[in-house]
Amino acid sequence: MYPRVGRSGGRCGMKVFRYQDVSAESIEGGAFCQKASIRRFITTDISKDFRVFIVHFPAGHRTRWHMHSSDQVLYILDGVGIVADEHTQYEVAPGTFVLIPAGEKHWHGAREDSHLTHIMVLRADSEEVMMECP
């Protein structure tokens, strides 16, 4: 986190994070069909409302089909990937926002020829249902 500057008047509720200060955690299984890395910036330990992670997929790696009990927002930072519902696959690239409605079956991940890095935002109390790999 960034150091505090000036006087906070006792309690400083705002939290400011630097990318390099949040460790990447390698993950395989669970929501992911292959390996991915995740940086958990905002968790339920520090926010009652949101979870905010940065997820990195190596080329060709993706999530399982899954659903959330709340809307999910993705913002593409780097690479080229695919976000798919049961009917359509959408190609996504840096600068793309994706809103996935609550209850929509979907998957997301990197194209075969590119990695993908995105920001993921969910409500803190959102529940996930995991299904098969696409």
Short mmCIF file of C-alpha atoms in Angstrom, two decimals:
data_model
loop_
_atom_site.label_atom_id
_atom_site.label_comp_id
_atom_site.label_asym_id
_atom_site.label_seq_id
_atom_site.Cartn_x
_atom_site.Cartn_y
_atom_site.Cartn_z
CA MET A 1 0.00 0.00 0.00
CA TYR A 2 1.04 3.59 -0.46
CA PRO A 3 2.36 5.34 2.63
CA ARG A 4 0.05 7.87 4.26
CA VAL A 5 0.85 11.51 3.69
CA GLY A 6 -0.11 14.20 6.16
CA ARG A 7 -2.43 13.86 9.11
CA SER A 8 -5.34 11.48 8.98
CA GLY A 9 -7.12 12.75 12.06
CA GLY A 10 -6.77 9.40 13.78
CA ARG A 11 -8.21 6.78 11.43
CA CYS A 12 -7.44 6.44 7.74
CA GLY A 13 -10.16 4.38 6.05
CA MET A 14 -8.94 4.79 2.48
CA LYS A 15 -6.67 2.06 1.16
CA VAL A 16 -4.33 2.64 -1.78
CA PHE A 17 -2.46 -0.25 -3.41
CA ARG A 18 0.43 -0.48 -5.83
CA TYR A 19 0.45 -3.32 -8.34
CA GLN A 20 3.94 -4.45 -7.35
CA ASP A 21 3.00 -4.62 -3.66
CA VAL A 22 0.34 -7.33 -4.17
CA SER A 23 1.85 -10.77 -4.76
CA ALA A 24 0.72 -12.92 -7.66
CA GLU A 25 -0.66 -16.28 -6.58
CA SER A 26 -0.49 -19.20 -9.03
CA ILE A 27 -3.80 -21.05 -9.29
CA GLU A 28 -4.81 -24.26 -11.00
CA GLY A 29 -8.16 -25.95 -10.58
CA GLY A 30 -11.29 -24.51 -9.03
CA ALA A 31 -12.53 -21.86 -11.45
CA PHE A 32 -9.63 -22.44 -13.85
CA CYS A 33 -9.19 -25.20 -16.45
CA GLN A 34 -5.42 -24.63 -16.54
CA LYS A 35 -2.97 -22.42 -14.66
CA ALA A 36 -3.56 -18.72 -14.08
CA SER A 37 -2.16 -16.15 -11.70
CA ILE A 38 -4.22 -13.85 -9.54
CA ARG A 39 -3.49 -10.71 -7.54
CA ARG A 40 -6.16 -10.15 -4.89
CA PHE A 41 -6.29 -6.38 -4.40
CA ILE A 42 -9.61 -5.97 -2.64
CA THR A 43 -11.00 -8.92 -0.70
CA THR A 44 -13.81 -9.43 1.78
CA ASP A 45 -11.23 -8.87 4.53
CA ILE A 46 -11.08 -5.16 3.67
CA SER A 47 -14.34 -4.44 1.79
CA LYS A 48 -17.87 -5.45 2.65
CA ASP A 49 -19.01 -4.60 -0.89
CA PHE A 50 -16.44 -5.68 -3.50
CA ARG A 51 -13.82 -8.17 -4.60
CA VAL A 52 -11.30 -6.78 -7.10
CA PHE A 53 -8.60 -9.02 -8.58
CA ILE A 54 -6.19 -8.89 -11.49
CA VAL A 55 -6.11 -12.23 -13.29
CA HIS A 56 -3.45 -13.31 -15.81
CA PHE A 57 -4.00 -16.22 -18.20
CA PRO A 58 -1.13 -17.70 -20.25
CA ALA A 59 -1.91 -18.30 -23.94
CA GLY A 60 -4.82 -20.71 -24.39
CA HIS A 61 -5.73 -20.89 -20.69
CA ARG A 62 -9.25 -20.14 -19.49
CA THR A 63 -11.88 -20.53 -16.80
CA ARG A 64 -14.49 -23.25 -16.52
CA TRP A 65 -18.04 -22.49 -17.53
CA HIS A 66 -19.44 -20.76 -14.47
CA MET A 67 -22.09 -18.36 -13.13
CA HIS A 68 -22.12 -15.71 -10.41
CA SER A 69 -24.99 -14.61 -8.19
CA SER A 70 -24.11 -10.96 -8.92
CA ASP A 71 -23.06 -9.07 -12.03
CA GLN A 72 -19.37 -9.40 -12.90
CA VAL A 73 -17.27 -6.69 -14.54
CA LEU A 74 -14.08 -7.42 -16.48
CA TYR A 75 -11.69 -4.77 -17.81
CA ILE A 76 -9.02 -5.98 -20.21
CA LEU A 77 -5.52 -4.68 -19.45
CA ASP A 78 -3.22 -6.67 -21.74
CA GLY A 79 -3.26 -9.39 -24.37
CA VAL A 80 -6.16 -10.74 -26.40
CA GLY A 81 -8.81 -13.06 -25.06
CA ILE A 82 -12.28 -14.48 -25.37
CA VAL A 83 -15.36 -13.93 -23.23
CA ALA A 84 -18.13 -16.37 -24.09
CA ASP A 85 -21.73 -17.01 -23.17
CA GLU A 86 -23.73 -20.01 -24.34
CA HIS A 87 -24.36 -18.41 -27.76
CA THR A 88 -21.42 -16.17 -28.69
CA GLN A 89 -17.67 -15.83 -28.23
CA TYR A 90 -16.46 -12.22 -28.06
CA GLU A 91 -12.85 -11.27 -28.72
CA VAL A 92 -11.58 -8.78 -26.14
CA ALA A 93 -8.45 -6.62 -26.09
CA PRO A 94 -6.99 -3.82 -23.93
CA GLY A 95 -9.51 -1.09 -23.14
CA THR A 96 -12.54 -3.40 -23.35
CA PHE A 97 -15.11 -3.49 -20.53
CA VAL A 98 -17.38 -6.54 -20.17
CA LEU A 99 -20.52 -6.70 -18.02
CA ILE A 100 -21.67 -10.26 -17.34
CA PRO A 101 -25.16 -10.31 -15.79
CA ALA A 102 -25.86 -12.33 -12.65
CA GLY A 103 -26.79 -15.91 -13.45
CA GLU A 104 -25.35 -15.92 -16.99
CA LYS A 105 -23.35 -19.06 -17.83
CA HIS A 106 -19.99 -17.92 -19.24
CA TRP A 107 -16.24 -18.45 -19.45
CA HIS A 108 -13.28 -16.19 -20.18
CA GLY A 109 -9.61 -16.59 -20.92
CA ALA A 110 -6.74 -16.09 -23.34
CA ARG A 111 -6.78 -16.86 -27.05
CA GLU A 112 -4.52 -19.72 -28.13
CA ASP A 113 -1.96 -17.24 -29.53
CA SER A 114 -1.97 -14.60 -26.76
CA HIS A 115 -1.95 -14.20 -22.99
CA LEU A 116 -4.73 -12.19 -21.31
CA THR A 117 -4.70 -9.98 -18.22
CA HIS A 118 -7.92 -8.46 -16.87
CA ILE A 119 -9.33 -6.76 -13.80
CA MET A 120 -12.28 -8.63 -12.28
CA VAL A 121 -14.88 -6.94 -10.06
CA LEU A 122 -17.59 -8.84 -8.16
CA ARG A 123 -19.84 -8.09 -5.23
CA ALA A 124 -18.25 -9.36 -2.02
CA ASP A 125 -21.16 -11.71 -1.32
CA SER A 126 -21.36 -13.11 -4.86
CA GLU A 127 -21.51 -16.90 -5.03
CA GLU A 128 -20.12 -18.92 -7.92
CA VAL A 129 -21.35 -22.12 -9.53
CA MET A 130 -18.57 -23.96 -11.40
CA MET A 131 -19.24 -26.29 -14.31
CA GLU A 132 -17.20 -28.14 -16.95
CA CYS A 133 -14.27 -26.76 -18.94
CA PRO A 134 -15.21 -25.41 -22.39
#
